[in-house]
PDB file of C-alpha atoms in Angstrom:
ATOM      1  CA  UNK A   1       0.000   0.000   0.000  1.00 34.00           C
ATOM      2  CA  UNK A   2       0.898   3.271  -0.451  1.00 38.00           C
ATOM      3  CA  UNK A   3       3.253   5.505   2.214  1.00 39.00           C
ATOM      4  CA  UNK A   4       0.927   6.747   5.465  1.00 37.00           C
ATOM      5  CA  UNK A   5       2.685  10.037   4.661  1.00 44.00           C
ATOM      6  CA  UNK A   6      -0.243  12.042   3.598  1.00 50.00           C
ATOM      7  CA  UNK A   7      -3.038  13.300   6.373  1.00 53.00           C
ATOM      8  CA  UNK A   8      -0.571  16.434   7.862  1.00 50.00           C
ATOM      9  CA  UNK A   9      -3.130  17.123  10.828  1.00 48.00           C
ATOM     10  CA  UNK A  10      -3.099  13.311  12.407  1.00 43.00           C
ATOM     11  CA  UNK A  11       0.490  13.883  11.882  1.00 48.00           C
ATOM     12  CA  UNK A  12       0.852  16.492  13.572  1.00 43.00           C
ATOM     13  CA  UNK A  13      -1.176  15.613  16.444  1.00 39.00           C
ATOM     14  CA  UNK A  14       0.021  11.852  16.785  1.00 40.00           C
ATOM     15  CA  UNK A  15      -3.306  11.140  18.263  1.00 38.00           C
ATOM     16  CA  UNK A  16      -7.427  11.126  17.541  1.00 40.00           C
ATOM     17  CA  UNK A  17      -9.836  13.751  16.757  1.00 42.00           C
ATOM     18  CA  UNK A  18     -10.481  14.446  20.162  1.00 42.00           C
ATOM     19  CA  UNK A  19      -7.410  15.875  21.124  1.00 44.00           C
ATOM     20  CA  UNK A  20      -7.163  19.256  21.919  1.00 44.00           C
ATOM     21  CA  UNK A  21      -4.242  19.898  18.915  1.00 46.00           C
ATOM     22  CA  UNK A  22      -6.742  18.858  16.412  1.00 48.00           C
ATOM     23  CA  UNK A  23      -9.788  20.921  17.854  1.00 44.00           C
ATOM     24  CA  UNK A  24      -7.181  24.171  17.809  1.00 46.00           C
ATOM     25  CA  UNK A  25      -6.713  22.891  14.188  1.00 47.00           C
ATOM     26  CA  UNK A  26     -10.218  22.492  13.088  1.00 47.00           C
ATOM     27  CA  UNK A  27     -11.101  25.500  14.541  1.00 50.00           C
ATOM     28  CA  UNK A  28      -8.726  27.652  13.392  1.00 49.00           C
ATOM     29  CA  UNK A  29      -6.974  26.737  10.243  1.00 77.00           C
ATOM     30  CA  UNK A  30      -9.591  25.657   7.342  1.00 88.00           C
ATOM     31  CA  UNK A  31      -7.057  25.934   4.607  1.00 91.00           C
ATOM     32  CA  UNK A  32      -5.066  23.462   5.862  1.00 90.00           C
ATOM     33  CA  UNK A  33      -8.028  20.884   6.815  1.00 92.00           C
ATOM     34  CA  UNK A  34      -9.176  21.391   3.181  1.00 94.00           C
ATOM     35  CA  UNK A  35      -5.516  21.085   2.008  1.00 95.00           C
ATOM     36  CA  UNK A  36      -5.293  17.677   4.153  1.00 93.00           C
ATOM     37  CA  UNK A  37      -8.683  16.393   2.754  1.00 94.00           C
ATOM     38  CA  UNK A  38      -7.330  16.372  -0.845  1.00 97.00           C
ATOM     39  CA  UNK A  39      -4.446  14.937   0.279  1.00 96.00           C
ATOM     40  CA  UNK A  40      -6.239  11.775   1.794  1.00 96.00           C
ATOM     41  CA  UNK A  41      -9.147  11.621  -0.529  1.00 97.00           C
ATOM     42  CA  UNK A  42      -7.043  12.652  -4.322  1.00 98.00           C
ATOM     43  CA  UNK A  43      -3.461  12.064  -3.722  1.00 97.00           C
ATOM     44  CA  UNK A  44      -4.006   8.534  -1.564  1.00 97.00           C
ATOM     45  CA  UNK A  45      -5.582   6.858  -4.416  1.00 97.00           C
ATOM     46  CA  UNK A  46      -3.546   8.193  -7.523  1.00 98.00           C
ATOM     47  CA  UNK A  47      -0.341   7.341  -5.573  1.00 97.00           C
ATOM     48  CA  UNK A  48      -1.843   3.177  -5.037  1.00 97.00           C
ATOM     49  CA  UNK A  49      -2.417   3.458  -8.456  1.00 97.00           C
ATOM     50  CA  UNK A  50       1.163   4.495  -9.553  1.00 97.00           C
ATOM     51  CA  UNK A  51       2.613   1.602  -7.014  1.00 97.00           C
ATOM     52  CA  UNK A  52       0.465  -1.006  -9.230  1.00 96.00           C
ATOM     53  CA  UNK A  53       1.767  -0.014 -12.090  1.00 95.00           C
ATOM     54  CA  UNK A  54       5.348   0.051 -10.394  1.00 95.00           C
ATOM     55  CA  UNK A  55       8.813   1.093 -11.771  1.00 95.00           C
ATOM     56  CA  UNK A  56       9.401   4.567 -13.193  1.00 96.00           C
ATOM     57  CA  UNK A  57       5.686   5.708 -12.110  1.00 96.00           C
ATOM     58  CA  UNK A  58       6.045   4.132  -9.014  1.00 97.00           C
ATOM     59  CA  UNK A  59       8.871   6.113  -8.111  1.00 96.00           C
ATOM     60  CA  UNK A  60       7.611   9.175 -10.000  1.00 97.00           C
ATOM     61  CA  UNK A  61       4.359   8.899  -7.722  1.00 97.00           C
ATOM     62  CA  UNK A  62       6.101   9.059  -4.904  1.00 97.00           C
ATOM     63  CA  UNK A  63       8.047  12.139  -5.717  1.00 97.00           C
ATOM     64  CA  UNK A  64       4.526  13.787  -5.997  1.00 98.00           C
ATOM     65  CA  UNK A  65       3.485  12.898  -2.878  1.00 97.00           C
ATOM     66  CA  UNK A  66       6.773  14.078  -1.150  1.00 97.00           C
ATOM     67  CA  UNK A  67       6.023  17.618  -3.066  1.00 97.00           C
ATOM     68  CA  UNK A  68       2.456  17.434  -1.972  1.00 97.00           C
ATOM     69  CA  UNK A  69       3.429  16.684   1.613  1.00 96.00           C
ATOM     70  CA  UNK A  70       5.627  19.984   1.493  1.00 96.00           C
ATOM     71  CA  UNK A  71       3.216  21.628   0.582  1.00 95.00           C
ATOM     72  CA  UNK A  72       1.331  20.410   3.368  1.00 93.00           C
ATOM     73  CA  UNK A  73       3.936  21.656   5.519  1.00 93.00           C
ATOM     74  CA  UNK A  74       4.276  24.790   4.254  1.00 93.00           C
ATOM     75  CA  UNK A  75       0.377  25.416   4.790  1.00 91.00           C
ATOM     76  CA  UNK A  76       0.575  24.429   8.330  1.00 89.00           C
ATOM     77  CA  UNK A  77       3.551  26.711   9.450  1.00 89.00           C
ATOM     78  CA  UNK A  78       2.453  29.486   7.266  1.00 88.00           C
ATOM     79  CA  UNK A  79      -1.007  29.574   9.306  1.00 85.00           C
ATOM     80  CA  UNK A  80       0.753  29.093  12.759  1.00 80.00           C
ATOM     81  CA  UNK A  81       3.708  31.795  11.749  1.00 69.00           C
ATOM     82  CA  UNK A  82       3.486  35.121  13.741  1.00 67.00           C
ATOM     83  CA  UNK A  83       5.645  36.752  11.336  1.00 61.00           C
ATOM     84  CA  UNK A  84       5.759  37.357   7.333  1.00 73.00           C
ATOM     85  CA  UNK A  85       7.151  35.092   4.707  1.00 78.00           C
ATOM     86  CA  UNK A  86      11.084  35.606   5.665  1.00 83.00           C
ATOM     87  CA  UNK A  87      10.102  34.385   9.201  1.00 85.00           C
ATOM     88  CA  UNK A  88      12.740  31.457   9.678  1.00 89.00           C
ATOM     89  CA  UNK A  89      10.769  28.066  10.204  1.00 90.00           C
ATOM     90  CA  UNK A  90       8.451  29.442   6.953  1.00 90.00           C
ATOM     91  CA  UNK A  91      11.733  29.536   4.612  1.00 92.00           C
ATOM     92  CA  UNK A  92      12.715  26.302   5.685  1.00 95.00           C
ATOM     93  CA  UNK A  93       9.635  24.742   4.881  1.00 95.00           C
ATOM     94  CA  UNK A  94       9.481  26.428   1.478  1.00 95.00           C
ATOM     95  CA  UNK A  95      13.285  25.854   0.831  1.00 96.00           C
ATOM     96  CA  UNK A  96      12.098  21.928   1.008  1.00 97.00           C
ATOM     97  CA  UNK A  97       8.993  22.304  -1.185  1.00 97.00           C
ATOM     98  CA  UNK A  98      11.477  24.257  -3.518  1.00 97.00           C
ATOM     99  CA  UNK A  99      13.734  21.508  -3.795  1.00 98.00           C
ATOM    100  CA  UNK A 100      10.598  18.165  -3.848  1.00 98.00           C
ATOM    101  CA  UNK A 101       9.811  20.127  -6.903  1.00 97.00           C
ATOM    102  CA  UNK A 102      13.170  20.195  -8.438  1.00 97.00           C
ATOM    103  CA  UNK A 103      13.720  16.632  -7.719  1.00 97.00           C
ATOM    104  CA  UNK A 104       9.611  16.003  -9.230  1.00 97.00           C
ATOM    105  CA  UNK A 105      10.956  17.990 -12.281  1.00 95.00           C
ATOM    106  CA  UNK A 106      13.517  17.047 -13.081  1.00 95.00           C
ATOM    107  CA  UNK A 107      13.157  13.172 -12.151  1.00 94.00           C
ATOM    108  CA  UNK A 108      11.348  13.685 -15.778  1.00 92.00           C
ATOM    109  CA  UNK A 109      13.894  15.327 -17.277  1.00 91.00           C
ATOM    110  CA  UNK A 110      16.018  12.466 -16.608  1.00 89.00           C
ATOM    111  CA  UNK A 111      13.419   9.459 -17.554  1.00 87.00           C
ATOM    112  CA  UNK A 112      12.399  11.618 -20.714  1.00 80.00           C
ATOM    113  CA  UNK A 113      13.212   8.658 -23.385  1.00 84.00           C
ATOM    114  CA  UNK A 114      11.564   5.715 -21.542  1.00 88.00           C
ATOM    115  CA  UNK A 115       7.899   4.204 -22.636  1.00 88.00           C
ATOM    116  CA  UNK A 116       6.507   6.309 -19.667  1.00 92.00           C
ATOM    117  CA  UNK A 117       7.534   9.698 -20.628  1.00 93.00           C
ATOM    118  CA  UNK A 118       4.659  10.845 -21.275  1.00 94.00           C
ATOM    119  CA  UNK A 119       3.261   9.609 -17.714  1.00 95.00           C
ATOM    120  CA  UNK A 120       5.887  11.238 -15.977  1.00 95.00           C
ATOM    121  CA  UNK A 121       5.343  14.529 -17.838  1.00 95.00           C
ATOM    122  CA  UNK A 122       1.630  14.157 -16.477  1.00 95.00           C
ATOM    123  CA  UNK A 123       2.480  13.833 -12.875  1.00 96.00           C
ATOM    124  CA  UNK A 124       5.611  16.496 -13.167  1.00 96.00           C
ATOM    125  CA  UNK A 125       2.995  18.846 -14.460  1.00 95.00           C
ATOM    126  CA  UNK A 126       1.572  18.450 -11.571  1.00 95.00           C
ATOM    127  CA  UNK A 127       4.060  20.071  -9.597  1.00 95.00           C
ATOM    128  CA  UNK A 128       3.334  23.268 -10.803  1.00 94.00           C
ATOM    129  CA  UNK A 129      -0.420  23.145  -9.331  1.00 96.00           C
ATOM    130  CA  UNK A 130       1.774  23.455  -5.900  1.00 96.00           C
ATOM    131  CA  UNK A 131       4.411  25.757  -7.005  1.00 95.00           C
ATOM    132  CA  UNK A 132       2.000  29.183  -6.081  1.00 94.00           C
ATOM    133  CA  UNK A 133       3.080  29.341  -2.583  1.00 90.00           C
ATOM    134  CA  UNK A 134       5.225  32.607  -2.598  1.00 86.00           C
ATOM    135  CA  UNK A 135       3.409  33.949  -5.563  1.00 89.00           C
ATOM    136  CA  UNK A 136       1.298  37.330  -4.743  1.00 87.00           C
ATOM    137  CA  UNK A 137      -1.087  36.238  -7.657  1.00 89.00           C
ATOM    138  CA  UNK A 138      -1.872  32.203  -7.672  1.00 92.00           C
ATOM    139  CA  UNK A 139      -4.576  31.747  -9.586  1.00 92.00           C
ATOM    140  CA  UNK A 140      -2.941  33.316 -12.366  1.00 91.00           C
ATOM    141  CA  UNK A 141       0.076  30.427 -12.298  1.00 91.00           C
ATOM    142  CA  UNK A 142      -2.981  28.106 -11.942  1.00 93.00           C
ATOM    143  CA  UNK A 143      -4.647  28.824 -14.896  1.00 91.00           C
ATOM    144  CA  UNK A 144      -0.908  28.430 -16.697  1.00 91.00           C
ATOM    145  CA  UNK A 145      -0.238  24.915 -15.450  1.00 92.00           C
ATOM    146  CA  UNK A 146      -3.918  23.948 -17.014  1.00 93.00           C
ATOM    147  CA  UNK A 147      -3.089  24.179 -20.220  1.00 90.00           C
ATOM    148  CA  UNK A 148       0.165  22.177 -20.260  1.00 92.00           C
ATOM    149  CA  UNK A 149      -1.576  19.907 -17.582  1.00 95.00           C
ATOM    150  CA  UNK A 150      -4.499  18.951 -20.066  1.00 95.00           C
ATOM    151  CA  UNK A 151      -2.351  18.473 -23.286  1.00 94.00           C
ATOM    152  CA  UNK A 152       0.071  15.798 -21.470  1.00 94.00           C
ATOM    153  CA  UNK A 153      -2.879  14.114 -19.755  1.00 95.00           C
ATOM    154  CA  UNK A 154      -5.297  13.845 -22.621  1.00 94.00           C
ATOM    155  CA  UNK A 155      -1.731  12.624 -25.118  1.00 95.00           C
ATOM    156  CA  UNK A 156      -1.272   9.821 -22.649  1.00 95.00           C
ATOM    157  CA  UNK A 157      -5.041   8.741 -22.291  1.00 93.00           C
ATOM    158  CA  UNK A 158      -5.422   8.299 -26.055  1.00 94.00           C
ATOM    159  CA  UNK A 159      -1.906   6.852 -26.155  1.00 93.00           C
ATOM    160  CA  UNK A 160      -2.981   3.979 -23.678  1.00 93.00           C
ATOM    161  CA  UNK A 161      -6.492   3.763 -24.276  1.00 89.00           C
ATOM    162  CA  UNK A 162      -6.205  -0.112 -24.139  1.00 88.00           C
ATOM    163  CA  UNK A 163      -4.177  -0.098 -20.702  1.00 88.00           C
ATOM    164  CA  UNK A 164      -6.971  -0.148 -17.975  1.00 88.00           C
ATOM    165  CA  UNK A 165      -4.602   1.115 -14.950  1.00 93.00           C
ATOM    166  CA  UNK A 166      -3.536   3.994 -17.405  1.00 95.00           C
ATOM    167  CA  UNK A 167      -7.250   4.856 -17.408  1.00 93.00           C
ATOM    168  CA  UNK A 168      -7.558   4.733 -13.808  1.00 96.00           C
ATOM    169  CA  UNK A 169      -4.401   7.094 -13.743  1.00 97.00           C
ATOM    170  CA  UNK A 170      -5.096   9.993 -15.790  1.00 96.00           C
ATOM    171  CA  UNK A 171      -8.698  10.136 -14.388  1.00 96.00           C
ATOM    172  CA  UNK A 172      -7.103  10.253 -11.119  1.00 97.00           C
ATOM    173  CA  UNK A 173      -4.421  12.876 -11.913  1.00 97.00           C
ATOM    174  CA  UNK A 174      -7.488  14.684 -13.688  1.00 97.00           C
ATOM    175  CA  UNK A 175      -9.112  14.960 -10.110  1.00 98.00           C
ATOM    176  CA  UNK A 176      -6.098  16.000  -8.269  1.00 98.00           C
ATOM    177  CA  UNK A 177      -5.206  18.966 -10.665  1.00 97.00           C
ATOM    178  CA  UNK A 178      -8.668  20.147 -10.406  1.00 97.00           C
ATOM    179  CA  UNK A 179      -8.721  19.977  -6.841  1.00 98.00           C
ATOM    180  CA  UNK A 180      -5.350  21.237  -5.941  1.00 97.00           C
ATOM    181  CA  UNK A 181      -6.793  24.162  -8.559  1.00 96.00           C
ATOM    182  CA  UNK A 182     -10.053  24.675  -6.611  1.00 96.00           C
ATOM    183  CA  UNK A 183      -8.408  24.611  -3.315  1.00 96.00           C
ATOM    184  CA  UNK A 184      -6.426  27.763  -3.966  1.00 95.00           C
ATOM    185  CA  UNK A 185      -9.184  29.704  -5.754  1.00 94.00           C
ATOM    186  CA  UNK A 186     -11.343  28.309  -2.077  1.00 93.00           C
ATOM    187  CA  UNK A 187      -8.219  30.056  -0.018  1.00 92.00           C
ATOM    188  CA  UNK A 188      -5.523  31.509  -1.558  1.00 91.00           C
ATOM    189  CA  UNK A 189      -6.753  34.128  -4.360  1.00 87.00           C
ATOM    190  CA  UNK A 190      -4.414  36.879  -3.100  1.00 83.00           C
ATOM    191  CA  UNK A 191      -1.639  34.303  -2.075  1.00 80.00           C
ATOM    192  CA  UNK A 192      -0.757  32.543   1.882  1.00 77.00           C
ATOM    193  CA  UNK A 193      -2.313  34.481   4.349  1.00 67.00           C
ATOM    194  CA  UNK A 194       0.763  34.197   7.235  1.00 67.00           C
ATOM    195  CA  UNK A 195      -0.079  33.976  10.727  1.00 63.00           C
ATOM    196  CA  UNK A 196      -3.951  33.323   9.863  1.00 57.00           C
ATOM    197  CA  UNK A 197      -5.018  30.751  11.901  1.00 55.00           C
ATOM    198  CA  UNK A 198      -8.217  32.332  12.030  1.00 41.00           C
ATOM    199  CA  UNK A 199      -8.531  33.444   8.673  1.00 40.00           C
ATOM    200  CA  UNK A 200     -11.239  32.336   6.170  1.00 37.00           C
ATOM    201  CA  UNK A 201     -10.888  32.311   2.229  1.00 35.00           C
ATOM    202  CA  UNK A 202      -8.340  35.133   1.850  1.00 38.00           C
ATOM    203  CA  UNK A 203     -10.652  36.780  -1.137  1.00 34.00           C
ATOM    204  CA  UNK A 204     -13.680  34.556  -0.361  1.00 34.00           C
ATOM    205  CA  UNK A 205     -13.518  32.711  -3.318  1.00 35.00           C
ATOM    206  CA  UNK A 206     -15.847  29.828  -5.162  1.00 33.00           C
ATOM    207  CA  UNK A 207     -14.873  26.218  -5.962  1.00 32.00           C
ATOM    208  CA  UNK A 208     -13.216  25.752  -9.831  1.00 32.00           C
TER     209      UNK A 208
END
């Protein structure tokens, strides 16, 4: 089965719902909560899939999920950070999502002549539905990363049309984008809100 790496707030806590870390949590950070739900609900399943079909996937899946997880991170010490961006523990957390990206990137790069290049390419492109962290104006790289998202994912759906675990993976990766997409347009519209643990949707924006 896939890594229990995913699920940042029963990380965190190291304990059930009850406990008074995950009520503060709940309460008081809602962009990370929905962050963690697409994380458990999106990323969980694609990342099984990728592990069935094994090899170069395989290992490509997991170097989503690490990026993902930073992400994750990132979300959770931004919200808890009583200082701006340059506050210390926030650029250490996006110095690591900097470089889970690299390695997502360029772990392509590398693999670029093998029967699952065009896979790879799908799940690198990807990485740049979490690469908006530091950027005053998200939705804007969002919409960017669509339309090299879509061309990669729809090539290698017609390419494998008769390879059922290939369907099962681009309609998963499909989900994820959107979601990931929909998740900053929910919270993140004018970019991380630091030291917003009570914050709502930074521009009160609608679903994708």
């Amino acid at each position: 089965s896939a890594q229990s790496t995913w699920g940042s707030l029963s990380r965190m806590s190291g304990s059930s719902s009850s406990s008074s870390e995950d009520t503060s949590l709940l309460e008081f950070s809602p962009f990370v909560i929905d962050f963690d739900e697409i994380l458990k609900d999106c990323l969980k399943p694609l990342v099984e899939t990728t592990i069935g079909m094994g090899g170069l996937v395989k290992a490509h899946g997991f170097l989503l999920q690490k990026a993902c997880i930073c992400l994750s991170k990132y979300l959770i010490t931004v919200a808890d950070s009583d200082a701006d961006l340059q506050h210390p523990a926030v650029v250490l957390v996006h110095r690591a999502l900097v470089k889970a990206l690299k390695d997502l990137s360029e772990f392509r790069a590398v693999k670029d002549h093998t029967r699952w290049a065009s896979h790879l390419a799908a799940l690198a492109e990807v990485g740049q539905f979490l690469s908006w962290a530091q950027d005053p104006n998200p939705m804007a790289r969002i919409q960017t990363a669509f339309s090299s998202f879509n061309m990669y994912s729809r090539y290698v759906k017609r390419m494998f049309a008769a390879e059922p675990r290939t369907a099962t993976f681009v309609k998963q990766l499909d989900t994820l984008a959107k979601e990931l997409a929909a998740h900053v347009r929910r919270w993140h519209l004018n970019g991380t809100d630091v030291g917003s643990k009570t914050a709502h949707a930074v521009a009160g924006g609608t679903p994708l």
